[in-house]
Amino acid sequence: PADPENRFEDLERLRSMMPDARIVVLTSELCSERLASCFAAGIDGYLLKDISCDALLESLRLVLLGEKVFPTYLATLIVNNAGQTTMPPRRKLEGHKLSEREIEILQCLVEGNSNKVIANRLRITEATVKVHLKSILRKIDVSNRTQAAIWALNQGFSSVAPENVGTESVQ
């Protein structure tokens, strides 16, 4: 079998040679570390070989629209393996100049919250969440919320909510 490190180097080389190409990895292995490495190498999708034809076609359509795709349960695996830290280490975030509110929003992304849930939880409007998300994406140099969540996990965020984040109000 080929050395996994060479596979990632090959993906990075392919991405640099064809920056506008859409790259999807089909794999038989479910591995959160490999997923993160593949996305870091610039891929657009990470799918299991046993995916149904309909799901594969829909995933490829999403990739062509510029979305990143991977199995939903793999996101759960990533979050569950993220550790027990409630807040990311400050030293990893300092260079990105994220505000406390942006850090709270990133935490919510890691937890899989929608903009509406984030807005309710932090007691701000959905429009304000969108403004913060655009700022976060720019600061950490990613193009969508999935990439931002993966980036946050790699920075030490976890699925355990920080204590200073507000809770959803009961209505």
Tab-separated table of N, CA and C in Angstrom:
chain	number	residue	atom	x	y	z
A	1	PRO	N	0.825	-1.198	0.000
A	1	PRO	CA	0.000	0.000	0.000
A	1	PRO	C	0.868	1.260	0.000
A	2	ALA	N	0.348	2.279	-0.637
A	2	ALA	CA	1.063	3.554	-0.732
A	2	ALA	C	1.147	4.223	0.630
A	3	ASP	N	2.205	4.985	0.816
A	3	ASP	CA	2.409	5.725	2.058
A	3	ASP	C	1.360	6.836	2.139
A	4	PRO	N	0.564	6.893	3.243
A	4	PRO	CA	-0.465	7.921	3.372
A	4	PRO	C	0.077	9.344	3.243
A	5	GLU	N	1.294	9.589	3.742
A	5	GLU	CA	1.872	10.934	3.633
A	5	GLU	C	2.038	11.330	2.172
A	6	ASN	N	2.447	10.379	1.323
A	6	ASN	CA	2.604	10.660	-0.096
A	6	ASN	C	1.257	10.996	-0.736
A	7	ARG	N	0.189	10.342	-0.265
A	7	ARG	CA	-1.142	10.638	-0.800
A	7	ARG	C	-1.491	12.103	-0.563
A	8	PHE	N	-1.212	12.609	0.628
A	8	PHE	CA	-1.546	13.996	0.933
A	8	PHE	C	-0.675	14.950	0.127
A	9	GLU	N	0.600	14.593	-0.031
A	9	GLU	CA	1.489	15.407	-0.866
A	9	GLU	C	0.990	15.412	-2.306
A	10	ASP	N	0.521	14.258	-2.780
A	10	ASP	CA	-0.024	14.179	-4.136
A	10	ASP	C	-1.260	15.061	-4.281
A	11	LEU	N	-2.123	15.048	-3.258
A	11	LEU	CA	-3.314	15.898	-3.292
A	11	LEU	C	-2.922	17.375	-3.314
A	12	GLU	N	-1.952	17.749	-2.486
A	12	GLU	CA	-1.491	19.143	-2.470
A	12	GLU	C	-0.889	19.533	-3.818
A	13	ARG	N	-0.119	18.634	-4.411
A	13	ARG	CA	0.500	18.890	-5.715
A	13	ARG	C	-0.589	19.037	-6.794
A	14	LEU	N	-1.575	18.150	-6.755
A	14	LEU	CA	-2.689	18.228	-7.699
A	14	LEU	C	-3.422	19.553	-7.547
A	15	ARG	N	-3.685	19.949	-6.308
A	15	ARG	CA	-4.377	21.211	-6.059
A	15	ARG	C	-3.561	22.392	-6.590
A	16	SER	N	-2.247	22.375	-6.394
A	16	SER	CA	-1.426	23.494	-6.859
A	16	SER	C	-1.351	23.525	-8.392
A	17	MET	N	-1.368	22.362	-9.031
A	17	MET	CA	-1.318	22.301	-10.496
A	17	MET	C	-2.654	22.670	-11.123
A	18	MET	N	-3.747	22.357	-10.421
A	18	MET	CA	-5.094	22.590	-10.961
A	18	MET	C	-5.949	23.262	-9.888
A	19	PRO	N	-5.687	24.551	-9.627
A	19	PRO	CA	-6.365	25.226	-8.514
A	19	PRO	C	-7.882	25.315	-8.647
A	20	ASP	N	-8.405	25.250	-9.871
A	20	ASP	CA	-9.850	25.360	-10.056
A	20	ASP	C	-10.559	24.009	-10.131
A	21	ALA	N	-9.784	22.929	-10.109
A	21	ALA	CA	-10.375	21.585	-10.187
A	21	ALA	C	-11.115	21.265	-8.895
A	22	ARG	N	-12.126	20.441	-8.995
A	22	ARG	CA	-12.836	19.922	-7.834
A	22	ARG	C	-12.263	18.536	-7.552
A	23	ILE	N	-11.823	18.318	-6.318
A	23	ILE	CA	-11.182	17.049	-5.958
A	23	ILE	C	-12.011	16.368	-4.871
A	24	VAL	N	-12.406	15.126	-5.148
A	24	VAL	CA	-13.170	14.333	-4.190
A	24	VAL	C	-12.417	13.031	-3.949
A	25	VAL	N	-12.212	12.702	-2.698
A	25	VAL	CA	-11.550	11.458	-2.316
A	25	VAL	C	-12.627	10.424	-2.005
A	26	LEU	N	-12.535	9.272	-2.663
A	26	LEU	CA	-13.390	8.135	-2.332
A	26	LEU	C	-12.534	7.159	-1.550
A	27	THR	N	-13.001	6.770	-0.387
A	27	THR	CA	-12.199	5.931	0.495
A	27	THR	C	-13.050	4.828	1.109
A	28	SER	N	-12.394	3.803	1.566
A	28	SER	CA	-13.101	2.741	2.281
A	28	SER	C	-12.887	2.874	3.779
A	29	GLU	N	-12.055	3.835	4.192
A	29	GLU	CA	-11.716	4.005	5.596
A	29	GLU	C	-12.377	5.241	6.190
A	30	LEU	N	-12.939	5.094	7.363
A	30	LEU	CA	-13.553	6.191	8.087
A	30	LEU	C	-12.555	6.684	9.123
A	31	CYS	N	-11.924	7.836	8.857
A	31	CYS	CA	-10.868	8.319	9.732
A	31	CYS	C	-10.920	9.838	9.811
A	32	SER	N	-11.150	10.378	10.998
A	32	SER	CA	-11.264	11.833	11.158
A	32	SER	C	-9.938	12.533	10.890
A	33	GLU	N	-8.821	11.907	11.265
A	33	GLU	CA	-7.512	12.528	11.020
A	33	GLU	C	-7.224	12.607	9.533
A	34	ARG	N	-7.564	11.555	8.798
A	34	ARG	CA	-7.356	11.555	7.351
A	34	ARG	C	-8.250	12.606	6.701
A	35	LEU	N	-9.490	12.739	7.181
A	35	LEU	CA	-10.397	13.763	6.657
A	35	LEU	C	-9.771	15.146	6.817
A	36	ALA	N	-9.301	15.449	8.015
A	36	ALA	CA	-8.703	16.760	8.274
A	36	ALA	C	-7.478	16.978	7.391
A	37	SER	N	-6.643	15.967	7.232
A	37	SER	CA	-5.454	16.079	6.381
A	37	SER	C	-5.836	16.292	4.924
A	38	CYS	N	-6.857	15.584	4.468
A	38	CYS	CA	-7.299	15.739	3.082
A	38	CYS	C	-7.829	17.148	2.834
A	39	PHE	N	-8.636	17.660	3.748
A	39	PHE	CA	-9.153	19.018	3.571
A	39	PHE	C	-8.023	20.035	3.658
A	40	ALA	N	-7.048	19.789	4.516
A	40	ALA	CA	-5.890	20.681	4.597
A	40	ALA	C	-5.107	20.666	3.285
A	41	ALA	N	-5.138	19.522	2.581
A	41	ALA	CA	-4.452	19.399	1.291
A	41	ALA	C	-5.254	20.042	0.161
A	42	GLY	N	-6.476	20.469	0.454
A	42	GLY	CA	-7.247	21.204	-0.537
A	42	GLY	C	-8.343	20.450	-1.255
A	43	ILE	N	-8.764	19.306	-0.719
A	43	ILE	CA	-9.828	18.565	-1.402
A	43	ILE	C	-11.184	19.239	-1.166
A	44	ASP	N	-12.154	18.839	-1.992
A	44	ASP	CA	-13.503	19.388	-1.888
A	44	ASP	C	-14.496	18.395	-1.305
A	45	GLY	N	-14.144	17.122	-1.313
A	45	GLY	CA	-15.055	16.124	-0.784
A	45	GLY	C	-14.312	14.894	-0.305
A	46	TYR	N	-14.901	14.228	0.684
A	46	TYR	CA	-14.336	13.012	1.265
A	46	TYR	C	-15.516	12.074	1.471
A	47	LEU	N	-15.618	11.048	0.625
A	47	LEU	CA	-16.785	10.178	0.644
A	47	LEU	C	-16.362	8.725	0.761
A	48	LEU	N	-17.219	7.934	1.374
A	48	LEU	CA	-16.961	6.503	1.491
A	48	LEU	C	-17.396	5.794	0.212
A	49	LYS	N	-16.645	4.767	-0.172
A	49	LYS	CA	-16.902	4.051	-1.414
A	49	LYS	C	-18.260	3.364	-1.438
A	50	ASP	N	-18.824	3.077	-0.268
A	50	ASP	CA	-20.112	2.384	-0.247
A	50	ASP	C	-21.308	3.344	-0.298
A	51	ILE	N	-21.070	4.589	-0.663
A	51	ILE	CA	-22.128	5.583	-0.760
A	51	ILE	C	-23.118	5.169	-1.860
A	52	SER	N	-24.390	5.462	-1.659
A	52	SER	CA	-25.383	5.120	-2.674
A	52	SER	C	-25.186	6.004	-3.905
A	53	CYS	N	-25.671	5.533	-5.034
A	53	CYS	CA	-25.540	6.293	-6.279
A	53	CYS	C	-26.189	7.673	-6.157
A	54	ASP	N	-27.396	7.722	-5.570
A	54	ASP	CA	-28.094	8.999	-5.419
A	54	ASP	C	-27.310	9.962	-4.533
A	55	ALA	N	-26.796	9.444	-3.429
A	55	ALA	CA	-26.029	10.299	-2.517
A	55	ALA	C	-24.732	10.771	-3.174
A	56	LEU	N	-24.099	9.893	-3.950
A	56	LEU	CA	-22.875	10.276	-4.662
A	56	LEU	C	-23.164	11.392	-5.656
A	57	LEU	N	-24.223	11.235	-6.443
A	57	LEU	CA	-24.579	12.262	-7.419
A	57	LEU	C	-24.882	13.596	-6.737
A	58	GLU	N	-25.634	13.546	-5.655
A	58	GLU	CA	-25.962	14.786	-4.934
A	58	GLU	C	-24.702	15.412	-4.331
A	59	SER	N	-23.819	14.592	-3.801
A	59	SER	CA	-22.561	15.097	-3.237
A	59	SER	C	-21.718	15.767	-4.312
A	60	LEU	N	-21.639	15.146	-5.483
A	60	LEU	CA	-20.868	15.722	-6.582
A	60	LEU	C	-21.492	17.032	-7.070
A	61	ARG	N	-22.814	17.094	-7.082
A	61	ARG	CA	-23.495	18.358	-7.439
A	61	ARG	C	-23.112	19.459	-6.450
A	62	LEU	N	-23.119	19.125	-5.168
A	62	LEU	CA	-22.747	20.109	-4.147
A	62	LEU	C	-21.303	20.571	-4.319
A	63	VAL	N	-20.417	19.641	-4.612
A	63	VAL	CA	-19.005	19.996	-4.827
A	63	VAL	C	-18.887	20.942	-6.019
A	64	LEU	N	-19.622	20.666	-7.089
A	64	LEU	CA	-19.584	21.539	-8.261
A	64	LEU	C	-20.112	22.935	-7.950
A	65	LEU	N	-20.975	23.032	-6.942
A	65	LEU	CA	-21.496	24.339	-6.508
A	65	LEU	C	-20.549	25.041	-5.536
A	66	GLY	N	-19.431	24.371	-5.215
A	66	GLY	CA	-18.440	24.990	-4.342
A	66	GLY	C	-18.521	24.573	-2.887
A	67	GLU	N	-19.382	23.618	-2.556
A	67	GLU	CA	-19.514	23.153	-1.177
A	67	GLU	C	-18.478	22.075	-0.882
A	68	LYS	N	-18.157	21.920	0.390
A	68	LYS	CA	-17.317	20.819	0.851
A	68	LYS	C	-18.247	19.724	1.340
A	69	VAL	N	-17.970	18.477	0.977
A	69	VAL	CA	-18.846	17.378	1.394
A	69	VAL	C	-18.043	16.265	2.058
A	70	PHE	N	-18.668	15.664	3.063
A	70	PHE	CA	-18.118	14.499	3.732
A	70	PHE	C	-19.258	13.862	4.507
A	71	PRO	N	-19.126	12.586	4.882
A	71	PRO	CA	-20.216	11.915	5.596
A	71	PRO	C	-20.570	12.633	6.898
A	72	THR	N	-21.846	12.851	7.121
A	72	THR	CA	-22.308	13.550	8.312
A	72	THR	C	-21.816	12.877	9.582
A	73	TYR	N	-21.844	11.566	9.620
A	73	TYR	CA	-21.412	10.870	10.834
A	73	TYR	C	-19.918	11.019	11.068
A	74	LEU	N	-19.165	11.393	10.045
A	74	LEU	CA	-17.742	11.649	10.238
A	74	LEU	C	-17.552	12.954	11.012
A	75	ALA	N	-18.439	13.909	10.793
A	75	ALA	CA	-18.381	15.148	11.575
A	75	ALA	C	-18.598	14.833	13.053
A	76	THR	N	-19.517	13.943	13.340
A	76	THR	CA	-19.764	13.531	14.720
A	76	THR	C	-18.521	12.875	15.305
A	77	LEU	N	-17.860	12.036	14.509
A	77	LEU	CA	-16.634	11.380	14.956
A	77	LEU	C	-15.564	12.422	15.278
A	78	ILE	N	-15.434	13.427	14.425
A	78	ILE	CA	-14.451	14.485	14.660
A	78	ILE	C	-14.750	15.198	15.966
A	79	VAL	N	-16.002	15.584	16.141
A	79	VAL	CA	-16.396	16.309	17.349
A	79	VAL	C	-16.183	15.458	18.587
A	80	ASN	N	-16.541	14.189	18.520
A	80	ASN	CA	-16.384	13.313	19.682
A	80	ASN	C	-14.924	13.053	20.033
A	81	ASN	N	-14.028	13.138	19.056
A	81	ASN	CA	-12.609	12.909	19.297
A	81	ASN	C	-11.848	14.198	19.569
A	82	ALA	N	-12.552	15.294	19.673
A	82	ALA	CA	-11.885	16.593	19.780
A	82	ALA	C	-11.281	16.838	21.161
A	83	GLY	N	-11.609	16.035	22.137
A	83	GLY	CA	-11.041	16.228	23.471
A	83	GLY	C	-12.037	16.869	24.408
A	84	GLN	N	-11.594	17.181	25.585
A	84	GLN	CA	-12.487	17.718	26.603
A	84	GLN	C	-12.231	19.184	26.924
A	85	THR	N	-11.387	19.837	26.168
A	85	THR	CA	-11.099	21.243	26.418
A	85	THR	C	-12.340	22.072	26.131
A	86	THR	N	-12.690	22.992	27.015
A	86	THR	CA	-13.874	23.805	26.780
A	86	THR	C	-13.567	25.055	25.984
A	87	MET	N	-12.360	25.549	26.015
A	87	MET	CA	-11.979	26.700	25.205
A	87	MET	C	-10.648	26.395	24.533
A	88	PRO	N	-10.437	26.948	23.346
A	88	PRO	CA	-9.192	26.684	22.645
A	88	PRO	C	-8.026	27.375	23.321
A	89	PRO	N	-6.835	26.803	23.193
A	89	PRO	CA	-5.668	27.470	23.759
A	89	PRO	C	-5.474	28.834	23.103
A	90	ARG	N	-5.310	29.869	23.893
A	90	ARG	CA	-5.179	31.241	23.396
A	90	ARG	C	-4.013	31.407	22.417
A	91	ARG	N	-2.910	30.729	22.671
A	91	ARG	CA	-1.732	30.943	21.827
A	91	ARG	C	-1.994	30.560	20.380
A	92	LYS	N	-2.884	29.595	20.135
A	92	LYS	CA	-3.172	29.179	18.769
A	92	LYS	C	-4.070	30.187	18.045
A	93	LEU	N	-4.821	30.993	18.788
A	93	LEU	CA	-5.757	31.913	18.170
A	93	LEU	C	-5.218	33.332	18.045
A	94	GLU	N	-4.162	33.668	18.788
A	94	GLU	CA	-3.676	35.041	18.832
A	94	GLU	C	-3.370	35.613	17.458
A	95	GLY	N	-2.740	34.853	16.584
A	95	GLY	CA	-2.371	35.343	15.269
A	95	GLY	C	-3.558	35.633	14.370
A	96	HIS	N	-4.729	35.139	14.732
A	96	HIS	CA	-5.914	35.311	13.904
A	96	HIS	C	-6.779	36.485	14.355
A	97	LYS	N	-6.470	37.067	15.508
A	97	LYS	CA	-7.177	38.235	16.032
A	97	LYS	C	-8.703	38.058	16.032
A	98	LEU	N	-9.142	36.928	16.565
A	98	LEU	CA	-10.571	36.667	16.681
A	98	LEU	C	-11.102	37.327	17.947
A	99	SER	N	-12.269	37.942	17.838
A	99	SER	CA	-12.898	38.540	19.013
A	99	SER	C	-13.514	37.439	19.876
A	100	GLU	N	-13.859	37.786	21.100
A	100	GLU	CA	-14.516	36.810	21.985
A	100	GLU	C	-15.819	36.317	21.354
A	101	ARG	N	-16.578	37.220	20.710
A	101	ARG	CA	-17.835	36.840	20.078
A	101	ARG	C	-17.574	35.877	18.915
A	102	GLU	N	-16.525	36.126	18.136
A	102	GLU	CA	-16.194	35.232	17.036
A	102	GLU	C	-15.793	33.857	17.557
A	103	ILE	N	-15.099	33.823	18.668
A	103	ILE	CA	-14.730	32.544	19.286
A	103	ILE	C	-15.992	31.810	19.737
A	104	GLU	N	-16.946	32.538	20.318
A	104	GLU	CA	-18.209	31.913	20.724
A	104	GLU	C	-18.946	31.338	19.515
A	105	ILE	N	-18.945	32.078	18.416
A	105	ILE	CA	-19.633	31.620	17.210
A	105	ILE	C	-18.923	30.400	16.627
A	106	LEU	N	-17.607	30.392	16.632
A	106	LEU	CA	-16.866	29.209	16.182
A	106	LEU	C	-17.221	27.993	17.031
A	107	GLN	N	-17.321	28.197	18.336
A	107	GLN	CA	-17.694	27.095	19.228
A	107	GLN	C	-19.062	26.548	18.826
A	108	CYS	N	-19.985	27.436	18.515
A	108	CYS	CA	-21.319	27.011	18.097
A	108	CYS	C	-21.265	26.249	16.774
A	109	LEU	N	-20.395	26.674	15.861
A	109	LEU	CA	-20.226	25.950	14.592
A	109	LEU	C	-19.745	24.531	14.841
A	110	VAL	N	-18.788	24.386	15.743
A	110	VAL	CA	-18.253	23.066	16.077
A	110	VAL	C	-19.365	22.165	16.607
A	111	GLU	N	-20.289	22.766	17.336
A	111	GLU	CA	-21.404	22.003	17.892
A	111	GLU	C	-22.482	21.714	16.850
A	112	GLY	N	-22.306	22.264	15.628
A	112	GLY	CA	-23.244	21.990	14.552
A	112	GLY	C	-24.468	22.884	14.537
A	113	ASN	N	-24.423	24.015	15.235
A	113	ASN	CA	-25.576	24.904	15.310
A	113	ASN	C	-25.790	25.684	14.020
A	114	SER	N	-27.059	25.892	13.672
A	114	SER	CA	-27.422	26.729	12.531
A	114	SER	C	-27.290	28.193	12.937
A	115	ASN	N	-27.352	29.096	11.957
A	115	ASN	CA	-27.286	30.529	12.258
A	115	ASN	C	-28.416	30.943	13.201
A	116	LYS	N	-29.593	30.384	12.990
A	116	LYS	CA	-30.744	30.727	13.839
A	116	LYS	C	-30.502	30.300	15.287
A	117	VAL	N	-29.995	29.096	15.469
A	117	VAL	CA	-29.717	28.598	16.822
A	117	VAL	C	-28.611	29.436	17.473
A	118	ILE	N	-27.575	29.757	16.684
A	118	ILE	CA	-26.489	30.589	17.213
A	118	ILE	C	-27.040	31.943	17.650
A	119	ALA	N	-27.875	32.543	16.812
A	119	ALA	CA	-28.461	33.846	17.132
A	119	ALA	C	-29.267	33.776	18.429
A	120	ASN	N	-30.105	32.765	18.563
A	120	ASN	CA	-30.909	32.613	19.783
A	120	ASN	C	-30.030	32.376	20.997
A	121	ARG	N	-29.049	31.536	20.828
A	121	ARG	CA	-28.166	31.168	21.943
A	121	ARG	C	-27.366	32.364	22.457
A	122	LEU	N	-26.874	33.191	21.511
A	122	LEU	CA	-26.039	34.332	21.894
A	122	LEU	C	-26.840	35.628	22.028
A	123	ARG	N	-28.152	35.514	21.797
A	123	ARG	CA	-29.059	36.666	21.914
A	123	ARG	C	-28.644	37.823	20.982
A	124	ILE	N	-28.397	37.447	19.720
A	124	ILE	CA	-28.100	38.419	18.682
A	124	ILE	C	-28.952	38.067	17.461
A	125	THR	N	-28.969	38.915	16.442
A	125	THR	CA	-29.771	38.623	15.260
A	125	THR	C	-29.029	37.678	14.319
A	126	GLU	N	-29.784	37.014	13.449
A	126	GLU	CA	-29.155	36.143	12.452
A	126	GLU	C	-28.247	36.950	11.534
A	127	ALA	N	-28.646	38.191	11.218
A	127	ALA	CA	-27.809	39.049	10.369
A	127	ALA	C	-26.458	39.311	11.035
A	128	THR	N	-26.467	39.497	12.353
A	128	THR	CA	-25.215	39.716	13.085
A	128	THR	C	-24.356	38.458	13.060
A	129	VAL	N	-24.983	37.288	13.173
A	129	VAL	CA	-24.244	36.025	13.078
A	129	VAL	C	-23.561	35.939	11.720
A	130	LYS	N	-24.289	36.285	10.651
A	130	LYS	CA	-23.721	36.225	9.295
A	130	LYS	C	-22.533	37.169	9.148
A	131	VAL	N	-22.628	38.354	9.730
A	131	VAL	CA	-21.513	39.312	9.670
A	131	VAL	C	-20.290	38.725	10.379
A	132	HIS	N	-20.517	38.165	11.570
A	132	HIS	CA	-19.415	37.553	12.313
A	132	HIS	C	-18.821	36.370	11.535
A	133	LEU	N	-19.680	35.545	10.930
A	133	LEU	CA	-19.189	34.394	10.166
A	133	LEU	C	-18.308	34.836	9.000
A	134	LYS	N	-18.732	35.873	8.279
A	134	LYS	CA	-17.914	36.377	7.163
A	134	LYS	C	-16.554	36.841	7.665
A	135	SER	N	-16.556	37.506	8.806
A	135	SER	CA	-15.303	37.983	9.385
A	135	SER	C	-14.412	36.810	9.797
A	136	ILE	N	-15.010	35.799	10.406
A	136	ILE	CA	-14.255	34.606	10.828
A	136	ILE	C	-13.642	33.918	9.607
A	137	LEU	N	-14.447	33.698	8.564
A	137	LEU	CA	-13.966	33.015	7.367
A	137	LEU	C	-12.779	33.761	6.768
A	138	ARG	N	-12.869	35.096	6.740
A	138	ARG	CA	-11.781	35.907	6.205
A	138	ARG	C	-10.534	35.798	7.076
A	139	LYS	N	-10.703	35.902	8.392
A	139	LYS	CA	-9.568	35.893	9.312
A	139	LYS	C	-8.828	34.559	9.333
A	140	ILE	N	-9.558	33.456	9.218
A	140	ILE	CA	-8.895	32.144	9.287
A	140	ILE	C	-8.659	31.558	7.894
A	141	ASP	N	-9.028	32.323	6.860
A	141	ASP	CA	-8.753	31.978	5.471
A	141	ASP	C	-9.366	30.642	5.057
A	142	VAL	N	-10.680	30.526	5.294
A	142	VAL	CA	-11.436	29.372	4.814
A	142	VAL	C	-12.648	29.911	4.054
A	143	SER	N	-13.342	29.032	3.313
A	143	SER	CA	-14.413	29.533	2.462
A	143	SER	C	-15.828	29.178	2.912
A	144	ASN	N	-15.980	28.313	3.923
A	144	ASN	CA	-17.337	28.005	4.378
A	144	ASN	C	-17.335	27.544	5.836
A	145	ARG	N	-18.534	27.387	6.383
A	145	ARG	CA	-18.669	27.060	7.803
A	145	ARG	C	-18.132	25.674	8.146
A	146	THR	N	-18.203	24.725	7.222
A	146	THR	CA	-17.651	23.395	7.478
A	146	THR	C	-16.142	23.475	7.662
A	147	GLN	N	-15.485	24.204	6.763
A	147	GLN	CA	-14.040	24.378	6.886
A	147	GLN	C	-13.702	25.104	8.183
A	148	ALA	N	-14.526	26.091	8.546
A	148	ALA	CA	-14.285	26.832	9.792
A	148	ALA	C	-14.396	25.906	11.000
A	149	ALA	N	-15.391	25.015	10.987
A	149	ALA	CA	-15.562	24.080	12.101
A	149	ALA	C	-14.380	23.119	12.191
A	150	ILE	N	-13.917	22.637	11.049
A	150	ILE	CA	-12.756	21.734	11.042
A	150	ILE	C	-11.526	22.485	11.537
A	151	TRP	N	-11.352	23.725	11.080
A	151	TRP	CA	-10.225	24.550	11.530
A	151	TRP	C	-10.292	24.711	13.051
A	152	ALA	N	-11.487	25.017	13.564
A	152	ALA	CA	-11.657	25.224	15.005
A	152	ALA	C	-11.306	23.958	15.784
A	153	LEU	N	-11.737	22.807	15.284
A	153	LEU	CA	-11.392	21.548	15.946
A	153	LEU	C	-9.887	21.356	15.991
A	154	ASN	N	-9.218	21.704	14.899
A	154	ASN	CA	-7.760	21.583	14.856
A	154	ASN	C	-7.068	22.578	15.773
A	155	GLN	N	-7.777	23.626	16.185
A	155	GLN	CA	-7.213	24.631	17.089
A	155	GLN	C	-7.500	24.314	18.558
A	156	GLY	N	-8.213	23.222	18.817
A	156	GLY	CA	-8.455	22.828	20.199
A	156	GLY	C	-9.870	23.036	20.692
A	157	PHE	N	-10.776	23.479	19.826
A	157	PHE	CA	-12.176	23.586	20.231
A	157	PHE	C	-12.726	22.187	20.410
A	158	SER	N	-13.799	22.060	21.172
A	158	SER	CA	-14.444	20.755	21.319
A	158	SER	C	-15.940	20.943	21.279
A	159	SER	N	-16.659	19.838	21.354
A	159	SER	CA	-18.112	19.904	21.332
A	159	SER	C	-18.682	20.269	22.694
A	160	VAL	N	-17.823	20.453	23.699
A	160	VAL	CA	-18.271	20.880	25.026
A	160	VAL	C	-18.365	22.393	25.014
A	161	ALA	N	-19.533	22.929	25.299
A	161	ALA	CA	-19.744	24.376	25.208
A	161	ALA	C	-18.962	25.116	26.284
A	162	PRO	N	-18.357	26.261	25.910
A	162	PRO	CA	-17.685	27.070	26.920
A	162	PRO	C	-18.703	27.665	27.876
A	163	GLU	N	-18.286	27.871	29.108
A	163	GLU	CA	-19.220	28.322	30.138
A	163	GLU	C	-19.727	29.735	29.915
A	164	ASN	N	-18.976	30.578	29.190
A	164	ASN	CA	-19.425	31.951	29.026
A	164	ASN	C	-20.350	32.142	27.835
A	165	VAL	N	-20.696	31.071	27.120
A	165	VAL	CA	-21.643	31.181	26.024
A	165	VAL	C	-23.039	31.073	26.603
A	166	GLY	N	-23.934	31.966	26.174
A	166	GLY	CA	-25.301	31.960	26.693
A	166	GLY	C	-26.028	30.689	26.308
A	167	THR	N	-27.069	30.365	27.039
A	167	THR	CA	-27.849	29.181	26.725
A	167	THR	C	-29.090	29.593	25.961
A	168	GLU	N	-29.655	28.648	25.224
A	168	GLU	CA	-30.858	28.942	24.477
A	168	GLU	C	-32.000	29.253	25.441
A	169	SER	N	-32.788	30.249	25.053
A	169	SER	CA	-33.906	30.605	25.922
A	169	SER	C	-35.092	29.686	25.638
A	170	VAL	N	-35.817	29.352	26.664
A	170	VAL	CA	-37.005	28.514	26.539
A	170	VAL	C	-38.188	29.430	26.302
A	171	GLN	N	-38.946	29.143	25.244
A	171	GLN	CA	-40.090	30.017	24.928
A	171	GLN	C	-41.380	29.273	25.009
